[in-house]
Amino acid sequence: MVTSKILLYYAFQPVADPDAIRLWQKELCEKLGLRGRIIISKHGINGTVGGELDACKLYLRATRERFNLDVKWSDGTGLTEKPQVMHGKDRSPRWLQSVDFPKLSVKVRDELVAFGLPDETEVDENGVVGGGTHLKPWQVNEMVENQGDDVVFFDGRNAWEAEIGRFKDAIVPDVTTTHDFIREIESGKYDHIKDKQVITYCTGGIRCEILSAAMIKRGFENVYQIDGGIVRYGEQFGNDGLWEGSLAIFDGRESMDFAPGAKKLGHCRVCGTESVFVANCNINKCKQRFVSCEEHKTAGCVEHSTLTATN
């Protein structure tokens, strides 16, 4: 029986020739029938790929020969009915492909995460230089228990992601793209927490590697990040920790819960119905994401739709 799996991973390590890594990764994924999104920069590699379990294992083994990856596994939705078609003299196994990703994209970018800090970000063989202190999930709970109101959660994701799930009493910056974060933390809005114990968090941990370093350089004194991000925290505590709601994700699943019965925080932008579904605005090719119910998933975002919330 074949099993569908998804890998979420990243590594901050100096890359001398990003384009060579791009070509190698593209060939490797095509050979194994994997689809998803991979970004390579001079700072390292970041990817989410899905396919057959055995193919994912082979991919991980090969990629770990070059990169010290931080990896999270999750179950995929399913696999295609027919294997990819191999051409020419290639005798590789024919793999089924993930239905969670429509295609394979492998690109070179200036940054792994587009904060607009390609020259400010420094990495060495140990990762990001000057980033926040890593906390294991249990250490997060311990810090909150011991220090109470002196601990502040700071969401390192786009604001729409926090609509369906976030840490209890977290600060959610008013950002729609990662580029907005530097403007936000330099605005003065958060100066009152510069002497607090600030725990940054994001989906898998990668955004906080950069964000925490940027905050420290801008005067935040005690900055931390959750080792492995929300995913690893949720895997350990399910619905019994400080995380509330569902996690927004970037594949065909759109969102996920860590355990049955997760609290419903999200509400449809149009009718107010409880929902964990996140839709893309397709009006004028906008692509802004918003929470909707099934009925209103084509309604569009606030800017491009004439439909407004009823409550």
mmCIF file of C-alpha atoms in Angstrom:
data_model
loop_
_atom_site.group_PDB
_atom_site.id
_atom_site.type_symbol
_atom_site.label_atom_id
_atom_site.label_comp_id
_atom_site.label_asym_id
_atom_site.label_seq_id
_atom_site.Cartn_x
_atom_site.Cartn_y
_atom_site.Cartn_z
ATOM 1 C CA MET A 1 0.000 0.000 0.000
ATOM 2 C CA VAL A 2 1.415 3.391 -0.992
ATOM 3 C CA THR A 3 1.218 6.288 1.475
ATOM 4 C CA SER A 4 0.984 10.018 0.685
ATOM 5 C CA LYS A 5 3.308 12.249 2.696
ATOM 6 C CA ILE A 6 4.336 15.922 2.800
ATOM 7 C CA LEU A 7 7.719 17.253 3.903
ATOM 8 C CA LEU A 8 8.149 20.780 5.276
ATOM 9 C CA TYR A 9 11.792 21.715 5.767
ATOM 10 C CA TYR A 10 14.459 24.391 5.745
ATOM 11 C CA ALA A 11 18.159 24.886 6.387
ATOM 12 C CA PHE A 12 20.143 28.085 6.824
ATOM 13 C CA GLN A 13 23.620 27.377 5.486
ATOM 14 C CA PRO A 14 25.856 29.307 3.076
ATOM 15 C CA VAL A 15 25.271 28.270 -0.547
ATOM 16 C CA ALA A 16 28.064 29.134 -2.970
ATOM 17 C CA ASP A 17 26.162 28.296 -6.163
ATOM 18 C CA PRO A 18 22.357 28.503 -5.696
ATOM 19 C CA ASP A 19 21.632 27.815 -9.357
ATOM 20 C CA ALA A 20 23.568 24.547 -9.280
ATOM 21 C CA ILE A 21 21.525 23.481 -6.242
ATOM 22 C CA ARG A 22 18.341 24.456 -8.103
ATOM 23 C CA LEU A 23 19.183 22.210 -11.049
ATOM 24 C CA TRP A 24 20.091 19.308 -8.765
ATOM 25 C CA GLN A 25 16.897 19.674 -6.712
ATOM 26 C CA LYS A 26 14.699 19.892 -9.809
ATOM 27 C CA GLU A 27 16.215 16.743 -11.299
ATOM 28 C CA LEU A 28 15.968 14.886 -7.982
ATOM 29 C CA CYS A 29 12.284 15.767 -7.477
ATOM 30 C CA GLU A 30 11.356 14.910 -11.064
ATOM 31 C CA LYS A 31 13.072 11.546 -10.741
ATOM 32 C CA LEU A 32 11.119 10.777 -7.558
ATOM 33 C CA GLY A 33 7.780 12.143 -8.743
ATOM 34 C CA LEU A 34 7.698 14.826 -6.029
ATOM 35 C CA ARG A 35 5.777 18.060 -6.419
ATOM 36 C CA GLY A 36 5.750 21.214 -4.329
ATOM 37 C CA ARG A 37 7.702 24.445 -3.867
ATOM 38 C CA ILE A 38 11.429 24.812 -3.203
ATOM 39 C CA ILE A 39 13.383 28.054 -2.794
ATOM 40 C CA ILE A 40 17.175 28.279 -2.782
ATOM 41 C CA SER A 41 19.225 31.366 -1.938
ATOM 42 C CA LYS A 42 22.732 32.172 -0.800
ATOM 43 C CA HIS A 43 21.356 31.680 2.725
ATOM 44 C CA GLY A 44 20.150 28.067 2.309
ATOM 45 C CA ILE A 45 17.092 26.093 1.210
ATOM 46 C CA ASN A 46 13.377 26.059 2.068
ATOM 47 C CA GLY A 47 10.789 23.672 0.690
ATOM 48 C CA THR A 48 7.492 21.859 0.943
ATOM 49 C CA VAL A 49 7.199 18.739 -1.208
ATOM 50 C CA GLY A 50 4.794 15.834 -1.351
ATOM 51 C CA GLY A 51 4.565 12.378 -2.864
ATOM 52 C CA GLU A 52 4.897 8.712 -2.009
ATOM 53 C CA LEU A 53 6.416 7.911 1.379
ATOM 54 C CA ASP A 54 9.349 5.971 -0.089
ATOM 55 C CA ALA A 55 10.064 8.774 -2.572
ATOM 56 C CA CYS A 56 10.059 11.335 0.251
ATOM 57 C CA LYS A 57 12.520 9.200 2.211
ATOM 58 C CA LEU A 58 14.871 8.957 -0.771
ATOM 59 C CA TYR A 59 14.613 12.706 -1.332
ATOM 60 C CA LEU A 60 15.343 13.456 2.313
ATOM 61 C CA ARG A 61 18.346 11.135 2.378
ATOM 62 C CA ALA A 62 19.867 12.797 -0.701
ATOM 63 C CA THR A 63 19.182 16.382 0.421
ATOM 64 C CA ARG A 64 20.571 15.768 3.907
ATOM 65 C CA GLU A 65 23.907 14.924 2.322
ATOM 66 C CA ARG A 66 24.208 18.633 1.519
ATOM 67 C CA PHE A 67 21.994 20.394 4.087
ATOM 68 C CA ASN A 68 21.393 20.070 7.827
ATOM 69 C CA LEU A 69 17.617 20.137 7.482
ATOM 70 C CA ASP A 70 14.941 20.951 10.029
ATOM 71 C CA VAL A 71 12.124 18.638 8.858
ATOM 72 C CA LYS A 72 8.445 18.126 9.674
ATOM 73 C CA TRP A 73 6.393 15.267 8.265
ATOM 74 C CA SER A 74 2.638 15.341 7.718
ATOM 75 C CA ASP A 75 0.056 13.194 5.974
ATOM 76 C CA GLY A 76 -0.851 14.112 2.431
ATOM 77 C CA THR A 77 -4.424 14.157 1.130
ATOM 78 C CA GLY A 78 -3.766 11.528 -1.522
ATOM 79 C CA LEU A 79 -1.924 10.495 -4.667
ATOM 80 C CA THR A 80 -2.715 10.503 -8.356
ATOM 81 C CA GLU A 81 -4.193 7.350 -9.844
ATOM 82 C CA LYS A 82 -1.457 6.989 -12.451
ATOM 83 C CA PRO A 83 2.323 7.255 -12.029
ATOM 84 C CA GLN A 84 4.340 9.961 -13.765
ATOM 85 C CA VAL A 85 5.450 9.018 -17.274
ATOM 86 C CA MET A 86 9.191 8.598 -17.677
ATOM 87 C CA HIS A 87 10.800 9.170 -21.068
ATOM 88 C CA GLY A 88 13.969 8.140 -22.827
ATOM 89 C CA LYS A 89 16.389 5.760 -21.174
ATOM 90 C CA ASP A 90 15.388 6.616 -17.608
ATOM 91 C CA ARG A 91 14.788 3.347 -15.740
ATOM 92 C CA SER A 92 13.689 4.968 -12.485
ATOM 93 C CA PRO A 93 10.604 3.664 -10.693
ATOM 94 C CA ARG A 94 7.357 5.300 -11.753
ATOM 95 C CA TRP A 95 6.004 7.189 -8.779
ATOM 96 C CA LEU A 96 2.489 8.353 -7.996
ATOM 97 C CA GLN A 97 2.309 12.103 -7.373
ATOM 98 C CA SER A 98 0.793 14.199 -4.598
ATOM 99 C CA VAL A 99 -2.638 15.723 -5.235
ATOM 100 C CA ASP A 100 -1.835 18.484 -2.715
ATOM 101 C CA PHE A 101 0.496 20.235 -5.167
ATOM 102 C CA PRO A 102 -0.410 20.923 -8.822
ATOM 103 C CA LYS A 103 3.201 21.140 -9.993
ATOM 104 C CA LEU A 104 6.867 21.320 -9.023
ATOM 105 C CA SER A 105 8.457 24.755 -8.602
ATOM 106 C CA VAL A 106 12.183 25.123 -7.821
ATOM 107 C CA LYS A 107 13.482 28.702 -7.840
ATOM 108 C CA VAL A 108 16.462 30.806 -6.797
ATOM 109 C CA ARG A 109 15.606 33.920 -4.778
ATOM 110 C CA ASP A 110 17.544 36.625 -2.943
ATOM 111 C CA GLU A 111 15.976 35.435 0.331
ATOM 112 C CA LEU A 112 14.406 32.241 1.609
ATOM 113 C CA VAL A 113 11.690 34.413 3.176
ATOM 114 C CA ALA A 114 10.994 37.779 1.558
ATOM 115 C CA PHE A 115 11.534 40.178 4.443
ATOM 116 C CA GLY A 116 13.530 42.537 2.213
ATOM 117 C CA LEU A 117 16.737 41.910 4.183
ATOM 118 C CA PRO A 118 19.000 39.974 1.781
ATOM 119 C CA ASP A 119 22.136 41.865 2.788
ATOM 120 C CA GLU A 120 21.308 42.251 6.487
ATOM 121 C CA THR A 121 20.755 38.518 6.980
ATOM 122 C CA GLU A 122 23.916 36.640 7.920
ATOM 123 C CA VAL A 123 24.292 32.868 8.027
ATOM 124 C CA ASP A 124 27.133 30.518 8.869
ATOM 125 C CA GLU A 125 27.428 26.753 9.287
ATOM 126 C CA ASN A 126 25.338 27.019 12.483
ATOM 127 C CA GLY A 127 22.432 28.932 10.928
ATOM 128 C CA VAL A 128 21.281 32.539 11.175
ATOM 129 C CA VAL A 129 23.742 34.774 12.992
ATOM 130 C CA GLY A 130 22.223 36.839 15.823
ATOM 131 C CA GLY A 131 18.787 35.199 15.868
ATOM 132 C CA GLY A 132 16.510 34.630 18.832
ATOM 133 C CA THR A 133 17.041 31.893 21.412
ATOM 134 C CA HIS A 134 15.377 28.618 20.412
ATOM 135 C CA LEU A 135 12.810 27.200 22.831
ATOM 136 C CA LYS A 136 11.522 23.637 22.823
ATOM 137 C CA PRO A 137 7.699 23.433 23.073
ATOM 138 C CA TRP A 138 7.834 22.425 26.730
ATOM 139 C CA GLN A 139 10.143 25.368 27.460
ATOM 140 C CA VAL A 140 7.548 27.738 25.989
ATOM 141 C CA ASN A 141 4.961 26.526 28.492
ATOM 142 C CA GLU A 142 7.477 26.663 31.320
ATOM 143 C CA MET A 143 8.422 30.266 30.512
ATOM 144 C CA VAL A 144 4.782 31.377 30.447
ATOM 145 C CA GLU A 145 4.065 29.551 33.707
ATOM 146 C CA ASN A 146 7.068 31.084 35.460
ATOM 147 C CA GLN A 147 7.005 34.616 34.049
ATOM 148 C CA GLY A 148 3.344 35.218 33.293
ATOM 149 C CA ASP A 149 2.539 38.648 31.862
ATOM 150 C CA ASP A 150 6.204 39.363 31.164
ATOM 151 C CA VAL A 151 5.973 36.905 28.244
ATOM 152 C CA VAL A 152 4.532 38.132 24.943
ATOM 153 C CA PHE A 153 3.744 35.973 21.902
ATOM 154 C CA PHE A 154 4.495 37.762 18.616
ATOM 155 C CA ASP A 155 2.958 36.267 15.458
ATOM 156 C CA GLY A 156 5.478 36.053 12.618
ATOM 157 C CA ARG A 157 2.892 35.241 9.936
ATOM 158 C CA ASN A 158 0.553 37.265 7.746
ATOM 159 C CA ALA A 159 -2.456 38.578 9.664
ATOM 160 C CA TRP A 160 -4.977 36.417 7.764
ATOM 161 C CA GLU A 161 -3.235 33.269 9.019
ATOM 162 C CA ALA A 162 -3.875 34.298 12.615
ATOM 163 C CA GLU A 163 -7.607 34.609 11.954
ATOM 164 C CA ILE A 164 -8.051 30.829 12.197
ATOM 165 C CA GLY A 165 -5.382 30.047 14.809
ATOM 166 C CA ARG A 166 -2.868 31.740 17.100
ATOM 167 C CA PHE A 167 -1.236 31.531 20.505
ATOM 168 C CA LYS A 168 -3.338 32.757 23.387
ATOM 169 C CA ASP A 169 -3.236 36.573 23.731
ATOM 170 C CA ALA A 170 -0.650 36.889 20.949
ATOM 171 C CA ILE A 171 0.222 40.169 19.251
ATOM 172 C CA VAL A 172 -0.761 39.890 15.586
ATOM 173 C CA PRO A 173 0.997 42.539 13.473
ATOM 174 C CA ASP A 174 -1.030 44.276 10.774
ATOM 175 C CA VAL A 175 0.760 42.722 7.803
ATOM 176 C CA THR A 176 -0.461 41.163 4.562
ATOM 177 C CA THR A 177 2.976 40.187 3.239
ATOM 178 C CA THR A 178 6.275 39.331 4.888
ATOM 179 C CA HIS A 179 7.756 42.539 3.421
ATOM 180 C CA ASP A 180 5.499 44.508 5.813
ATOM 181 C CA PHE A 181 7.172 43.215 8.986
ATOM 182 C CA ILE A 182 10.173 45.526 9.015
ATOM 183 C CA ARG A 183 7.928 48.562 8.574
ATOM 184 C CA GLU A 184 5.795 47.282 11.457
ATOM 185 C CA ILE A 185 8.581 46.646 13.952
ATOM 186 C CA GLU A 186 10.215 49.998 13.094
ATOM 187 C CA SER A 187 6.909 51.891 13.451
ATOM 188 C CA GLY A 188 7.082 52.255 17.227
ATOM 189 C CA LYS A 189 3.854 50.268 17.772
ATOM 190 C CA TYR A 190 5.707 47.612 19.724
ATOM 191 C CA ASP A 191 8.237 49.669 21.639
ATOM 192 C CA HIS A 192 6.342 48.879 24.855
ATOM 193 C CA ILE A 193 7.383 45.215 24.605
ATOM 194 C CA LYS A 194 11.066 45.795 23.846
ATOM 195 C CA ASP A 195 11.995 44.853 27.422
ATOM 196 C CA LYS A 196 9.578 41.895 27.607
ATOM 197 C CA GLN A 197 10.283 38.218 26.932
ATOM 198 C CA VAL A 198 9.107 38.091 23.295
ATOM 199 C CA ILE A 199 8.384 34.656 21.807
ATOM 200 C CA THR A 200 8.115 34.837 18.028
ATOM 201 C CA TYR A 201 6.322 32.043 16.240
ATOM 202 C CA CYS A 202 5.440 30.955 12.697
ATOM 203 C CA THR A 203 4.308 27.809 10.890
ATOM 204 C CA GLY A 204 7.513 25.768 10.709
ATOM 205 C CA GLY A 205 10.053 28.106 12.304
ATOM 206 C CA ILE A 206 11.784 29.560 9.242
ATOM 207 C CA ARG A 207 10.228 33.033 9.271
ATOM 208 C CA CYS A 208 11.159 33.518 12.917
ATOM 209 C CA GLU A 209 14.801 32.744 12.206
ATOM 210 C CA ILE A 210 14.917 36.009 10.227
ATOM 211 C CA LEU A 211 12.306 37.969 12.179
ATOM 212 C CA SER A 212 13.900 37.353 15.571
ATOM 213 C CA ALA A 213 17.293 38.526 14.314
ATOM 214 C CA ALA A 214 15.712 41.638 12.792
ATOM 215 C CA MET A 215 13.920 42.437 16.069
ATOM 216 C CA ILE A 216 17.112 42.066 18.102
ATOM 217 C CA LYS A 217 18.932 44.443 15.746
ATOM 218 C CA ARG A 218 16.112 46.941 16.275
ATOM 219 C CA GLY A 219 16.289 47.033 20.050
ATOM 220 C CA PHE A 220 14.134 44.170 21.312
ATOM 221 C CA GLU A 221 16.128 42.854 24.257
ATOM 222 C CA ASN A 222 14.896 39.298 24.899
ATOM 223 C CA VAL A 223 13.693 37.546 21.765
ATOM 224 C CA TYR A 224 12.947 33.833 21.437
ATOM 225 C CA GLN A 225 11.629 31.526 18.728
ATOM 226 C CA ILE A 226 9.831 28.196 18.988
ATOM 227 C CA ASP A 227 12.065 25.398 17.766
ATOM 228 C CA GLY A 228 10.170 23.844 14.862
ATOM 229 C CA GLY A 229 7.448 26.501 14.956
ATOM 230 C CA ILE A 230 3.738 25.973 15.501
ATOM 231 C CA VAL A 231 3.898 22.574 13.818
ATOM 232 C CA ARG A 232 6.232 21.063 16.386
ATOM 233 C CA TYR A 233 4.420 22.711 19.282
ATOM 234 C CA GLY A 234 1.060 21.406 18.054
ATOM 235 C CA GLU A 235 2.442 17.925 17.494
ATOM 236 C CA GLN A 236 3.450 17.790 21.154
ATOM 237 C CA PHE A 237 0.469 19.436 22.842
ATOM 238 C CA GLY A 238 -2.471 19.143 20.421
ATOM 239 C CA ASN A 239 -5.366 21.161 21.836
ATOM 240 C CA ASP A 240 -4.017 21.051 25.394
ATOM 241 C CA GLY A 241 -1.353 23.757 25.164
ATOM 242 C CA LEU A 242 -1.291 27.499 24.564
ATOM 243 C CA TRP A 243 -2.095 27.233 20.851
ATOM 244 C CA GLU A 244 -5.738 27.861 19.943
ATOM 245 C CA GLY A 245 -7.540 27.020 16.712
ATOM 246 C CA SER A 246 -6.348 25.697 13.344
ATOM 247 C CA LEU A 247 -3.116 26.146 11.429
ATOM 248 C CA ALA A 248 -3.150 27.767 7.976
ATOM 249 C CA ILE A 249 -0.931 25.833 5.551
ATOM 250 C CA PHE A 250 0.230 26.341 1.990
ATOM 251 C CA ASP A 251 -0.946 23.328 0.046
ATOM 252 C CA GLY A 252 -4.259 21.893 -1.087
ATOM 253 C CA ARG A 253 -5.371 21.225 2.477
ATOM 254 C CA GLU A 254 -5.474 24.994 3.323
ATOM 255 C CA SER A 255 -5.649 24.326 7.085
ATOM 256 C CA MET A 256 -5.087 21.573 9.630
ATOM 257 C CA ASP A 257 -5.905 20.755 13.239
ATOM 258 C CA PHE A 258 -3.525 19.086 15.669
ATOM 259 C CA ALA A 259 -6.299 17.107 17.351
ATOM 260 C CA PRO A 260 -10.054 16.588 16.960
ATOM 261 C CA GLY A 261 -12.223 19.267 18.534
ATOM 262 C CA ALA A 262 -9.891 22.212 17.956
ATOM 263 C CA LYS A 263 -11.363 25.600 18.859
ATOM 264 C CA LYS A 264 -12.935 27.421 15.900
ATOM 265 C CA LEU A 265 -11.541 30.967 15.767
ATOM 266 C CA GLY A 266 -12.093 31.816 12.105
ATOM 267 C CA HIS A 267 -15.272 33.343 10.691
ATOM 268 C CA CYS A 268 -16.353 33.824 7.099
ATOM 269 C CA ARG A 269 -15.603 37.362 5.942
ATOM 270 C CA VAL A 270 -19.051 37.665 4.355
ATOM 271 C CA CYS A 271 -21.576 35.886 6.591
ATOM 272 C CA GLY A 272 -19.691 35.373 9.852
ATOM 273 C CA THR A 273 -20.110 31.586 9.884
ATOM 274 C CA GLU A 274 -17.408 29.707 11.791
ATOM 275 C CA SER A 275 -14.833 28.430 9.310
ATOM 276 C CA VAL A 276 -11.255 27.247 8.981
ATOM 277 C CA PHE A 277 -11.266 27.515 5.185
ATOM 278 C CA VAL A 278 -8.933 30.080 3.605
ATOM 279 C CA ALA A 279 -9.729 31.224 0.059
ATOM 280 C CA ASN A 280 -7.791 33.197 -2.544
ATOM 281 C CA CYS A 281 -9.295 36.353 -3.982
ATOM 282 C CA ASN A 282 -9.372 35.865 -7.748
ATOM 283 C CA ILE A 283 -10.918 39.236 -8.564
ATOM 284 C CA ASN A 284 -8.502 41.240 -10.739
ATOM 285 C CA LYS A 285 -5.921 38.484 -10.070
ATOM 286 C CA CYS A 286 -5.572 39.797 -6.511
ATOM 287 C CA LYS A 287 -4.636 36.510 -4.707
ATOM 288 C CA GLN A 288 -5.167 38.103 -1.270
ATOM 289 C CA ARG A 289 -6.242 35.326 1.115
ATOM 290 C CA PHE A 290 -9.279 35.543 3.381
ATOM 291 C CA VAL A 291 -11.382 33.299 5.609
ATOM 292 C CA SER A 292 -14.658 32.171 4.056
ATOM 293 C CA CYS A 293 -17.338 29.533 4.259
ATOM 294 C CA GLU A 294 -17.948 27.168 1.349
ATOM 295 C CA GLU A 295 -20.730 29.386 -0.040
ATOM 296 C CA HIS A 296 -18.630 32.556 -0.148
ATOM 297 C CA LYS A 297 -15.220 31.233 -1.188
ATOM 298 C CA THR A 298 -15.467 33.114 -4.500
ATOM 299 C CA ALA A 299 -16.661 36.363 -2.913
ATOM 300 C CA GLY A 300 -13.268 38.059 -2.977
ATOM 301 C CA CYS A 301 -11.314 40.022 -0.383
ATOM 302 C CA VAL A 302 -12.570 43.203 1.284
ATOM 303 C CA GLU A 303 -10.928 45.455 -1.284
ATOM 304 C CA HIS A 304 -12.312 43.741 -4.372
ATOM 305 C CA SER A 305 -15.739 42.531 -3.314
ATOM 306 C CA THR A 306 -19.075 44.297 -2.935
ATOM 307 C CA LEU A 307 -20.121 41.686 -0.357
ATOM 308 C CA THR A 308 -19.531 42.768 3.230
ATOM 309 C CA ALA A 309 -19.688 40.947 6.516
ATOM 310 C CA THR A 310 -23.105 40.646 8.125
ATOM 311 C CA ASN A 311 -21.842 40.525 11.690
#
